[in-house]
């Protein structure tokens, strides 16, 4: 495509994209700070890069603009450019016609640049303009995270898939190569807002998956990554101060990395499996500790929680499955009461977030430091408030109750489906009803719902199927938002998560029922009559507010409610 070239500003004005005033403002800023006019126009918000600016810029340059999002690039085309070259030159090949390789780049008119690439690929090139962001995303998509690092390591060792062994680590030019790949995986996970990275060995591949908003998704990695699985495991063990020779038993550790200005603690867990060791890295962003007001609590729920954490003694239990946000809520409560006049001690397995001003103890069963032993020892350190990571047995429960009876405020967790289930769980452990009623102040059940992407969610009328799901709420819900999927949310329709809660406050009415050993259903019915909002109620409220989809509430809550009935 060839077009007569005009100054960029003139072209944008003639097409009605910007005004003369916009151009003058951009030219003034360019004169003050320098830089490209196009970049300044985008920075000032006068144009958008992909939909308006780049097509016009391509016209000014006399080249085609290529929207990579609309393309599915064949593997044989991708194979024409090595990963390290694609990363170095920031290009992506997308087509071959008449022995000419068509590439997307941000520099389609740089002759020296294109000649250099042509020598690498040994083909004639046709350069097209595209977005730098799109090019970077497509390099990750088609070559995989860290592809150029793996390619470099493959070139530095002579190895086949049958020869994979830890000795490869010694042959690689520098151990930093494996370190660099692990850093790239962690940085990518951070960009994706992942909470966990799973590195899983199978017979014919080494799979990497990220947990994003509670669900696992595959991370695109090079197909030959399996060759380096032992080297990757060894490097992670070295970083975590674990035994690299031990592969028969589980191992846990942690290390810290810095991504830009953010410190990320990584909790590491190894378990042996059929084809090696499975590794999970949990990303803990210490800068993201929430305040109580940021937890998404309703006004009434926030008032209840504020009242609970300021009590001089008693026990507050958070209940829910693993990954439901209990730890985040507990840490938010501790942050709220963490003042100079309070002594706070926690016993955890593991210590996830390190809080300034709080004594934190890591459980170590190998040396006899259990929750019960740690809690017993803590009482001799004159604490005001204690947090026990989990009450798992009768001994821990009894010591926690004794601590509450002697003037301490205790926070802890239980694994139950709902708040009322906490009473049954303690009873099953052997705790007497009178001890439950005299020490426990509240059971709080918690779940996490995915939040609808604000950029693509769509409103729709309630369908008959939704009416059946809503039940008694159907008459008050006329429309709902549903997920669509866009670039911003990686086409999932959701971005982020929000907690929902169920507060069972131990009122006098509830205590009487507990002493009578009535069923959990009877207690729940009485609590609802007294105004308790269930997890389902809380979820539907989020649907009403347009924060989440009804299908998401059904997925997270309905199964648990049915399991508990």
Short mmCIF file of N, CA and C in Angstrom, two decimals, residues 356-524:
data_model
loop_
_atom_site.label_atom_id
_atom_site.label_comp_id
_atom_site.label_asym_id
_atom_site.label_seq_id
_atom_site.Cartn_x
_atom_site.Cartn_y
_atom_site.Cartn_z
N UNK A 356 4.45 -6.45 60.66
CA UNK A 356 5.30 -5.72 61.59
C UNK A 356 4.58 -5.52 62.92
N UNK A 357 5.30 -5.77 64.01
CA UNK A 357 4.72 -5.56 65.33
C UNK A 357 3.99 -6.76 65.89
N UNK A 358 3.96 -7.87 65.13
CA UNK A 358 3.25 -9.07 65.57
C UNK A 358 4.24 -10.24 65.63
N UNK A 359 4.22 -10.99 66.73
CA UNK A 359 5.08 -12.17 66.86
C UNK A 359 4.40 -13.33 66.12
N UNK A 360 5.08 -13.88 65.11
CA UNK A 360 4.49 -14.94 64.30
C UNK A 360 5.33 -16.22 64.43
N UNK A 361 4.64 -17.33 64.71
CA UNK A 361 5.30 -18.62 64.94
C UNK A 361 4.91 -19.59 63.82
N UNK A 362 5.90 -20.26 63.27
CA UNK A 362 5.68 -21.26 62.23
C UNK A 362 5.58 -22.65 62.88
N UNK A 363 4.45 -23.34 62.62
CA UNK A 363 4.29 -24.70 63.12
C UNK A 363 5.35 -25.60 62.52
N UNK A 364 5.92 -26.48 63.33
CA UNK A 364 6.93 -27.44 62.85
C UNK A 364 6.69 -28.77 63.54
N UNK A 365 5.88 -29.62 62.92
CA UNK A 365 5.49 -30.89 63.54
C UNK A 365 6.68 -31.81 63.74
N UNK A 366 7.71 -31.66 62.91
CA UNK A 366 8.88 -32.55 63.00
C UNK A 366 9.58 -32.43 64.35
N UNK A 367 9.54 -31.24 64.96
CA UNK A 367 10.21 -31.04 66.25
C UNK A 367 9.19 -30.92 67.38
N UNK A 368 7.93 -31.26 67.09
CA UNK A 368 6.91 -31.24 68.13
C UNK A 368 6.20 -29.92 68.34
N UNK A 369 6.47 -28.93 67.46
CA UNK A 369 5.80 -27.63 67.59
C UNK A 369 4.50 -27.67 66.80
N UNK A 370 3.45 -28.12 67.45
CA UNK A 370 2.12 -28.19 66.85
C UNK A 370 1.32 -26.94 67.22
N UNK A 371 0.11 -26.83 66.67
CA UNK A 371 -0.75 -25.70 67.05
C UNK A 371 -1.01 -25.72 68.56
N UNK A 372 -1.28 -26.91 69.09
CA UNK A 372 -1.59 -27.00 70.52
C UNK A 372 -0.38 -26.63 71.38
N UNK A 373 0.81 -27.16 71.04
CA UNK A 373 2.01 -26.86 71.81
C UNK A 373 2.36 -25.38 71.71
N UNK A 374 2.25 -24.82 70.48
CA UNK A 374 2.55 -23.40 70.29
C UNK A 374 1.60 -22.52 71.07
N UNK A 375 0.32 -22.88 71.05
CA UNK A 375 -0.68 -22.09 71.76
C UNK A 375 -0.45 -22.15 73.27
N UNK A 376 -0.10 -23.31 73.77
CA UNK A 376 0.17 -23.47 75.20
C UNK A 376 1.37 -22.60 75.62
N UNK A 377 2.41 -22.59 74.79
CA UNK A 377 3.60 -21.81 75.10
C UNK A 377 3.33 -20.31 75.01
N UNK A 378 2.48 -19.92 74.06
CA UNK A 378 2.19 -18.49 73.87
C UNK A 378 1.56 -17.86 75.11
N UNK A 379 0.79 -18.66 75.85
CA UNK A 379 0.11 -18.13 77.03
C UNK A 379 1.10 -17.60 78.07
N UNK A 380 2.34 -18.10 78.04
CA UNK A 380 3.35 -17.65 78.99
C UNK A 380 4.04 -16.37 78.53
N UNK A 381 3.62 -15.86 77.37
CA UNK A 381 4.22 -14.63 76.83
C UNK A 381 3.29 -13.42 76.96
N UNK A 382 2.31 -13.56 77.83
CA UNK A 382 1.42 -12.43 78.18
C UNK A 382 0.79 -11.77 76.95
N UNK A 383 0.13 -12.56 76.07
CA UNK A 383 -0.51 -11.93 74.89
C UNK A 383 -1.88 -11.36 75.24
N UNK A 384 -2.29 -10.38 74.46
CA UNK A 384 -3.68 -9.88 74.53
C UNK A 384 -4.54 -10.58 73.49
N UNK A 385 -3.96 -10.77 72.30
CA UNK A 385 -4.69 -11.36 71.18
C UNK A 385 -3.83 -12.45 70.56
N UNK A 386 -4.47 -13.57 70.20
CA UNK A 386 -3.76 -14.65 69.52
C UNK A 386 -4.54 -15.10 68.28
N UNK A 387 -3.78 -15.50 67.29
CA UNK A 387 -4.39 -16.07 66.09
C UNK A 387 -3.83 -17.46 65.87
N UNK A 388 -4.72 -18.45 65.83
CA UNK A 388 -4.33 -19.84 65.59
C UNK A 388 -4.75 -20.18 64.17
N UNK A 389 -3.79 -20.57 63.34
CA UNK A 389 -4.07 -20.80 61.93
C UNK A 389 -5.26 -21.69 61.68
N UNK A 390 -5.37 -22.78 62.44
CA UNK A 390 -6.50 -23.69 62.26
C UNK A 390 -6.68 -24.54 63.50
N UNK A 391 -7.92 -24.75 63.91
CA UNK A 391 -8.23 -25.69 64.98
C UNK A 391 -8.54 -27.03 64.32
N UNK A 392 -7.59 -27.99 64.48
CA UNK A 392 -7.72 -29.27 63.78
C UNK A 392 -8.11 -30.42 64.69
N UNK A 393 -7.91 -30.25 66.00
CA UNK A 393 -8.15 -31.37 66.91
C UNK A 393 -8.67 -30.87 68.25
N UNK A 394 -9.06 -31.81 69.10
CA UNK A 394 -9.65 -31.48 70.40
C UNK A 394 -8.66 -30.75 71.30
N UNK A 395 -7.39 -31.17 71.28
CA UNK A 395 -6.40 -30.55 72.15
C UNK A 395 -6.25 -29.06 71.85
N UNK A 396 -6.13 -28.73 70.55
CA UNK A 396 -6.01 -27.31 70.17
C UNK A 396 -7.27 -26.55 70.55
N UNK A 397 -8.43 -27.15 70.30
CA UNK A 397 -9.70 -26.49 70.62
C UNK A 397 -9.80 -26.21 72.12
N UNK A 398 -9.41 -27.19 72.94
CA UNK A 398 -9.51 -27.02 74.40
C UNK A 398 -8.59 -25.91 74.89
N UNK A 399 -7.37 -25.84 74.36
CA UNK A 399 -6.45 -24.80 74.81
C UNK A 399 -6.94 -23.43 74.36
N UNK A 400 -7.49 -23.35 73.14
CA UNK A 400 -8.04 -22.08 72.65
C UNK A 400 -9.19 -21.63 73.54
N UNK A 401 -10.05 -22.57 73.94
CA UNK A 401 -11.18 -22.25 74.82
C UNK A 401 -10.69 -21.79 76.19
N UNK A 402 -9.71 -22.49 76.74
CA UNK A 402 -9.15 -22.09 78.04
C UNK A 402 -8.54 -20.69 77.96
N UNK A 403 -7.90 -20.39 76.82
CA UNK A 403 -7.31 -19.06 76.64
C UNK A 403 -8.38 -17.99 76.61
N UNK A 404 -9.49 -18.28 75.93
CA UNK A 404 -10.59 -17.32 75.87
C UNK A 404 -11.22 -17.12 77.24
N UNK A 405 -11.31 -18.20 78.01
CA UNK A 405 -11.91 -18.12 79.35
C UNK A 405 -11.05 -17.31 80.31
N UNK A 406 -9.75 -17.21 80.00
CA UNK A 406 -8.85 -16.49 80.90
C UNK A 406 -8.50 -15.09 80.37
N UNK A 407 -9.36 -14.56 79.49
CA UNK A 407 -9.24 -13.16 79.13
C UNK A 407 -8.48 -12.85 77.85
N UNK A 408 -8.40 -13.80 76.92
CA UNK A 408 -7.71 -13.55 75.66
C UNK A 408 -8.70 -13.56 74.49
N UNK A 409 -8.42 -12.74 73.50
CA UNK A 409 -9.20 -12.74 72.26
C UNK A 409 -8.49 -13.64 71.26
N UNK A 410 -9.21 -14.64 70.75
CA UNK A 410 -8.62 -15.64 69.85
C UNK A 410 -9.28 -15.57 68.47
N UNK A 411 -8.47 -15.56 67.43
CA UNK A 411 -8.97 -15.70 66.06
C UNK A 411 -8.48 -17.04 65.52
N UNK A 412 -9.35 -17.77 64.82
CA UNK A 412 -8.92 -19.04 64.24
C UNK A 412 -9.83 -19.42 63.08
N UNK A 413 -9.53 -20.58 62.46
CA UNK A 413 -10.33 -21.05 61.32
C UNK A 413 -10.75 -22.49 61.53
N UNK A 414 -11.84 -22.84 60.85
CA UNK A 414 -12.34 -24.21 60.80
C UNK A 414 -12.70 -24.52 59.35
N UNK A 415 -12.60 -25.78 58.97
CA UNK A 415 -13.00 -26.18 57.62
C UNK A 415 -14.42 -26.74 57.66
N UNK A 416 -15.39 -25.87 57.39
CA UNK A 416 -16.80 -26.29 57.32
C UNK A 416 -17.46 -25.59 56.13
N UNK A 417 -18.65 -26.09 55.75
CA UNK A 417 -19.33 -25.53 54.58
C UNK A 417 -20.02 -24.20 54.86
N UNK A 418 -20.49 -24.03 56.09
CA UNK A 418 -21.17 -22.78 56.42
C UNK A 418 -20.89 -22.42 57.88
N UNK A 419 -21.45 -21.31 58.33
CA UNK A 419 -21.17 -20.84 59.68
C UNK A 419 -21.71 -21.79 60.74
N UNK A 420 -22.94 -22.27 60.54
CA UNK A 420 -23.56 -23.18 61.52
C UNK A 420 -22.76 -24.47 61.64
N UNK A 421 -22.12 -24.87 60.54
CA UNK A 421 -21.31 -26.09 60.56
C UNK A 421 -20.16 -26.01 61.54
N UNK A 422 -19.75 -24.80 61.93
CA UNK A 422 -18.68 -24.65 62.90
C UNK A 422 -19.05 -25.24 64.25
N UNK A 423 -20.35 -25.12 64.64
CA UNK A 423 -20.81 -25.68 65.92
C UNK A 423 -20.71 -27.19 65.88
N UNK A 424 -21.18 -27.78 64.77
CA UNK A 424 -21.14 -29.24 64.63
C UNK A 424 -19.70 -29.74 64.59
N UNK A 425 -18.81 -28.98 63.95
CA UNK A 425 -17.40 -29.40 63.84
C UNK A 425 -16.76 -29.46 65.23
N UNK A 426 -16.99 -28.43 66.05
CA UNK A 426 -16.43 -28.43 67.41
C UNK A 426 -17.03 -29.56 68.25
N UNK A 427 -18.32 -29.81 68.08
CA UNK A 427 -18.98 -30.90 68.82
C UNK A 427 -18.40 -32.25 68.42
N UNK A 428 -18.15 -32.43 67.12
CA UNK A 428 -17.55 -33.68 66.63
C UNK A 428 -16.17 -33.90 67.22
N UNK A 429 -15.44 -32.81 67.46
CA UNK A 429 -14.11 -32.93 68.07
C UNK A 429 -14.19 -33.35 69.54
N UNK A 430 -15.35 -33.13 70.15
CA UNK A 430 -15.52 -33.48 71.55
C UNK A 430 -15.64 -32.29 72.48
N UNK A 431 -15.81 -31.08 71.93
CA UNK A 431 -15.96 -29.88 72.77
C UNK A 431 -17.38 -29.85 73.33
N UNK A 432 -17.50 -29.66 74.64
CA UNK A 432 -18.81 -29.64 75.28
C UNK A 432 -19.59 -28.39 74.87
N UNK A 433 -20.93 -28.53 74.70
CA UNK A 433 -21.75 -27.38 74.30
C UNK A 433 -21.59 -26.16 75.20
N UNK A 434 -21.47 -26.38 76.53
CA UNK A 434 -21.37 -25.24 77.44
C UNK A 434 -20.08 -24.45 77.21
N UNK A 435 -19.01 -25.13 76.75
CA UNK A 435 -17.76 -24.43 76.45
C UNK A 435 -17.88 -23.62 75.15
N UNK A 436 -18.61 -24.18 74.19
CA UNK A 436 -18.84 -23.44 72.93
C UNK A 436 -19.62 -22.15 73.22
N UNK A 437 -20.69 -22.27 73.99
CA UNK A 437 -21.55 -21.12 74.24
C UNK A 437 -20.89 -20.07 75.12
N UNK A 438 -19.95 -20.48 75.96
CA UNK A 438 -19.34 -19.53 76.89
C UNK A 438 -18.10 -18.84 76.31
N UNK A 439 -17.60 -19.33 75.17
CA UNK A 439 -16.36 -18.73 74.64
C UNK A 439 -16.48 -18.20 73.21
N UNK A 440 -17.22 -18.88 72.36
CA UNK A 440 -17.29 -18.47 70.95
C UNK A 440 -18.22 -17.29 70.79
N UNK A 441 -17.72 -16.22 70.16
CA UNK A 441 -18.53 -15.02 69.92
C UNK A 441 -19.21 -15.04 68.56
N UNK A 442 -18.55 -15.67 67.57
CA UNK A 442 -19.13 -15.64 66.21
C UNK A 442 -18.45 -16.68 65.33
N UNK A 443 -19.23 -17.28 64.44
CA UNK A 443 -18.71 -18.08 63.33
C UNK A 443 -18.96 -17.29 62.04
N UNK A 444 -17.92 -17.11 61.24
CA UNK A 444 -18.05 -16.35 60.00
C UNK A 444 -17.66 -17.25 58.83
N UNK A 445 -18.63 -17.58 57.99
CA UNK A 445 -18.35 -18.35 56.77
C UNK A 445 -17.99 -17.39 55.65
N UNK A 446 -17.10 -17.83 54.77
CA UNK A 446 -16.60 -16.93 53.71
C UNK A 446 -16.37 -17.70 52.41
N UNK A 447 -16.64 -17.03 51.29
CA UNK A 447 -16.32 -17.53 49.96
C UNK A 447 -15.83 -16.36 49.10
N UNK A 448 -15.25 -16.67 47.96
CA UNK A 448 -14.81 -15.64 47.02
C UNK A 448 -15.55 -15.83 45.70
N UNK A 449 -16.14 -14.74 45.21
CA UNK A 449 -16.82 -14.74 43.92
C UNK A 449 -16.00 -13.94 42.90
N UNK A 450 -15.96 -14.42 41.66
CA UNK A 450 -15.30 -13.65 40.61
C UNK A 450 -16.14 -12.42 40.26
N UNK A 451 -15.46 -11.31 40.04
CA UNK A 451 -16.13 -10.04 39.72
C UNK A 451 -16.23 -9.90 38.21
N UNK A 452 -17.39 -9.49 37.73
CA UNK A 452 -17.59 -9.28 36.30
C UNK A 452 -16.66 -8.19 35.78
N UNK A 453 -16.11 -8.41 34.59
CA UNK A 453 -15.25 -7.40 33.97
C UNK A 453 -16.07 -6.14 33.69
N UNK A 454 -15.67 -4.99 34.20
CA UNK A 454 -16.46 -3.76 34.02
C UNK A 454 -16.50 -3.28 32.57
N UNK A 455 -15.56 -3.76 31.74
CA UNK A 455 -15.48 -3.27 30.37
C UNK A 455 -16.37 -4.04 29.39
N UNK A 456 -16.73 -5.28 29.75
CA UNK A 456 -17.48 -6.05 28.74
C UNK A 456 -18.75 -6.70 29.27
N UNK A 457 -19.05 -6.58 30.55
CA UNK A 457 -20.26 -7.24 31.07
C UNK A 457 -21.50 -6.66 30.39
N UNK A 458 -22.50 -7.52 30.20
CA UNK A 458 -23.71 -7.05 29.52
C UNK A 458 -24.93 -7.33 30.40
N UNK A 459 -25.91 -6.45 30.29
CA UNK A 459 -27.12 -6.61 31.08
C UNK A 459 -28.14 -7.41 30.29
N UNK A 460 -28.91 -8.25 30.98
CA UNK A 460 -29.93 -9.04 30.32
C UNK A 460 -31.08 -9.29 31.28
N UNK A 461 -32.25 -9.58 30.70
CA UNK A 461 -33.41 -9.87 31.53
C UNK A 461 -33.27 -11.24 32.16
N UNK A 462 -33.93 -11.41 33.30
CA UNK A 462 -33.89 -12.68 34.01
C UNK A 462 -34.65 -13.73 33.21
N UNK A 463 -34.00 -14.86 32.94
CA UNK A 463 -34.61 -15.95 32.19
C UNK A 463 -35.40 -16.86 33.14
N UNK A 464 -36.27 -17.72 32.60
CA UNK A 464 -37.01 -18.66 33.47
C UNK A 464 -36.07 -19.53 34.31
N UNK A 465 -34.96 -19.95 33.72
CA UNK A 465 -34.00 -20.76 34.47
C UNK A 465 -33.42 -19.98 35.64
N UNK A 466 -33.11 -18.69 35.40
CA UNK A 466 -32.59 -17.84 36.48
C UNK A 466 -33.65 -17.65 37.56
N UNK A 467 -34.91 -17.54 37.14
CA UNK A 467 -36.00 -17.37 38.09
C UNK A 467 -36.07 -18.56 39.04
N UNK A 468 -35.87 -19.77 38.48
CA UNK A 468 -35.88 -20.96 39.33
C UNK A 468 -34.71 -20.94 40.31
N UNK A 469 -33.54 -20.50 39.85
CA UNK A 469 -32.38 -20.43 40.73
C UNK A 469 -32.57 -19.40 41.83
N UNK A 470 -33.16 -18.26 41.47
CA UNK A 470 -33.33 -17.17 42.44
C UNK A 470 -34.34 -17.50 43.52
N UNK A 471 -35.30 -18.35 43.19
CA UNK A 471 -36.30 -18.74 44.17
C UNK A 471 -37.07 -17.55 44.72
N UNK A 472 -37.00 -17.33 46.04
CA UNK A 472 -37.75 -16.25 46.69
C UNK A 472 -37.27 -14.87 46.27
N UNK A 473 -36.06 -14.79 45.67
CA UNK A 473 -35.53 -13.48 45.25
C UNK A 473 -36.02 -13.08 43.85
N UNK A 474 -36.68 -13.99 43.15
CA UNK A 474 -37.05 -13.75 41.75
C UNK A 474 -37.90 -12.49 41.58
N UNK A 475 -38.77 -12.22 42.55
CA UNK A 475 -39.67 -11.08 42.42
C UNK A 475 -38.96 -9.74 42.57
N UNK A 476 -37.74 -9.75 43.11
CA UNK A 476 -37.03 -8.48 43.33
C UNK A 476 -35.84 -8.28 42.40
N UNK A 477 -35.56 -9.27 41.54
CA UNK A 477 -34.44 -9.16 40.60
C UNK A 477 -35.01 -9.22 39.19
N UNK A 478 -34.93 -8.12 38.46
CA UNK A 478 -35.53 -8.04 37.12
C UNK A 478 -34.50 -8.19 36.00
N UNK A 479 -33.28 -7.80 36.28
CA UNK A 479 -32.22 -7.91 35.28
C UNK A 479 -30.91 -8.24 35.98
N UNK A 480 -30.03 -8.88 35.23
CA UNK A 480 -28.73 -9.27 35.79
C UNK A 480 -27.67 -8.98 34.75
N UNK A 481 -26.43 -8.93 35.21
CA UNK A 481 -25.29 -8.79 34.29
C UNK A 481 -24.67 -10.16 34.09
N UNK A 482 -24.20 -10.41 32.89
CA UNK A 482 -23.57 -11.67 32.53
C UNK A 482 -22.20 -11.43 31.92
N UNK A 483 -21.27 -12.40 32.04
CA UNK A 483 -19.92 -12.22 31.46
C UNK A 483 -19.95 -12.31 29.94
N UNK A 484 -19.03 -11.58 29.30
CA UNK A 484 -18.90 -11.61 27.85
C UNK A 484 -17.49 -12.07 27.48
N UNK A 485 -16.49 -11.31 27.92
CA UNK A 485 -15.09 -11.61 27.59
C UNK A 485 -14.50 -10.59 26.64
N UNK A 486 -13.35 -10.06 27.00
CA UNK A 486 -12.66 -9.08 26.17
C UNK A 486 -11.15 -9.19 26.43
N UNK A 487 -10.40 -8.36 25.76
CA UNK A 487 -8.95 -8.39 25.91
C UNK A 487 -8.54 -8.08 27.34
N UNK A 488 -9.22 -7.13 27.97
CA UNK A 488 -8.86 -6.69 29.32
C UNK A 488 -8.94 -7.83 30.33
N UNK A 489 -9.95 -8.70 30.21
CA UNK A 489 -10.15 -9.79 31.17
C UNK A 489 -9.68 -11.13 30.61
N UNK A 490 -8.86 -11.08 29.54
CA UNK A 490 -8.34 -12.30 28.90
C UNK A 490 -9.47 -13.21 28.44
N UNK A 491 -10.58 -12.58 28.03
CA UNK A 491 -11.73 -13.28 27.44
C UNK A 491 -12.39 -14.26 28.41
N UNK A 492 -12.27 -13.98 29.71
CA UNK A 492 -12.95 -14.81 30.71
C UNK A 492 -14.28 -14.20 31.14
N UNK A 493 -14.42 -12.87 30.97
CA UNK A 493 -15.62 -12.18 31.43
C UNK A 493 -15.52 -11.73 32.88
N UNK A 494 -14.44 -12.10 33.56
CA UNK A 494 -14.27 -11.76 34.97
C UNK A 494 -12.90 -11.15 35.22
N UNK A 495 -12.82 -10.27 36.22
CA UNK A 495 -11.55 -9.66 36.58
C UNK A 495 -11.54 -9.37 38.08
N UNK A 496 -10.80 -10.16 38.83
CA UNK A 496 -10.73 -9.97 40.28
C UNK A 496 -11.79 -10.79 41.01
N UNK A 497 -11.74 -10.74 42.35
CA UNK A 497 -12.70 -11.46 43.18
C UNK A 497 -13.16 -10.60 44.35
N UNK A 498 -14.32 -10.94 44.85
CA UNK A 498 -14.89 -10.21 45.99
C UNK A 498 -15.42 -11.25 46.98
N UNK A 499 -15.23 -11.04 48.29
CA UNK A 499 -15.72 -12.03 49.26
C UNK A 499 -17.20 -11.85 49.57
N UNK A 500 -17.83 -12.95 49.95
CA UNK A 500 -19.17 -12.90 50.54
C UNK A 500 -19.09 -13.59 51.90
N UNK A 501 -19.96 -13.16 52.83
CA UNK A 501 -19.85 -13.61 54.21
C UNK A 501 -21.20 -14.09 54.75
N UNK A 502 -21.10 -14.91 55.80
CA UNK A 502 -22.26 -15.35 56.56
C UNK A 502 -21.86 -15.27 58.04
N UNK A 503 -22.50 -14.36 58.78
CA UNK A 503 -22.15 -14.13 60.19
C UNK A 503 -23.16 -14.82 61.11
N UNK A 504 -22.72 -15.83 61.84
CA UNK A 504 -23.55 -16.45 62.88
C UNK A 504 -23.07 -15.92 64.23
N UNK A 505 -23.71 -14.86 64.69
CA UNK A 505 -23.37 -14.27 65.99
C UNK A 505 -24.02 -15.11 67.09
N UNK A 506 -23.25 -15.45 68.09
CA UNK A 506 -23.75 -16.31 69.17
C UNK A 506 -24.62 -15.50 70.13
N UNK A 507 -25.84 -15.25 69.72
CA UNK A 507 -26.79 -14.53 70.57
C UNK A 507 -27.33 -15.47 71.66
N UNK A 508 -28.09 -14.93 72.59
CA UNK A 508 -28.66 -15.75 73.67
C UNK A 508 -29.55 -16.85 73.10
N UNK A 509 -30.35 -16.52 72.06
CA UNK A 509 -31.24 -17.52 71.45
C UNK A 509 -30.45 -18.68 70.87
N UNK A 510 -29.35 -18.36 70.19
CA UNK A 510 -28.53 -19.41 69.56
C UNK A 510 -27.84 -20.25 70.64
N UNK A 511 -27.37 -19.60 71.71
CA UNK A 511 -26.71 -20.34 72.79
C UNK A 511 -27.65 -21.35 73.44
N UNK A 512 -28.91 -20.96 73.62
CA UNK A 512 -29.90 -21.87 74.20
C UNK A 512 -30.06 -23.11 73.33
N UNK A 513 -30.13 -22.90 72.00
CA UNK A 513 -30.30 -24.04 71.08
C UNK A 513 -29.06 -24.94 71.08
N UNK A 514 -27.88 -24.34 71.17
CA UNK A 514 -26.65 -25.14 71.20
C UNK A 514 -26.63 -26.00 72.46
N UNK A 515 -27.04 -25.44 73.60
CA UNK A 515 -27.07 -26.20 74.85
C UNK A 515 -28.07 -27.36 74.78
N UNK A 516 -29.11 -27.21 73.95
CA UNK A 516 -30.11 -28.27 73.80
C UNK A 516 -29.70 -29.34 72.79
N UNK A 517 -28.53 -29.13 72.16
CA UNK A 517 -28.03 -30.07 71.15
C UNK A 517 -29.01 -30.29 70.00
N UNK A 518 -29.65 -29.21 69.54
CA UNK A 518 -30.58 -29.33 68.41
C UNK A 518 -29.77 -29.43 67.12
N UNK A 519 -30.45 -29.72 66.01
CA UNK A 519 -29.77 -29.91 64.73
C UNK A 519 -29.24 -28.59 64.18
N UNK A 520 -28.28 -28.70 63.28
CA UNK A 520 -27.71 -27.51 62.63
C UNK A 520 -28.78 -26.76 61.85
N UNK A 521 -29.70 -27.50 61.22
CA UNK A 521 -30.76 -26.85 60.44
C UNK A 521 -31.64 -25.99 61.33
N UNK A 522 -31.96 -26.48 62.53
CA UNK A 522 -32.79 -25.70 63.46
C UNK A 522 -32.07 -24.42 63.88
N UNK A 523 -30.77 -24.54 64.15
CA UNK A 523 -29.98 -23.36 64.54
C UNK A 523 -29.94 -22.36 63.39
N UNK A 524 -29.76 -22.88 62.18
CA UNK A 524 -29.68 -21.98 61.02
C UNK A 524 -30.99 -21.25 60.79
#
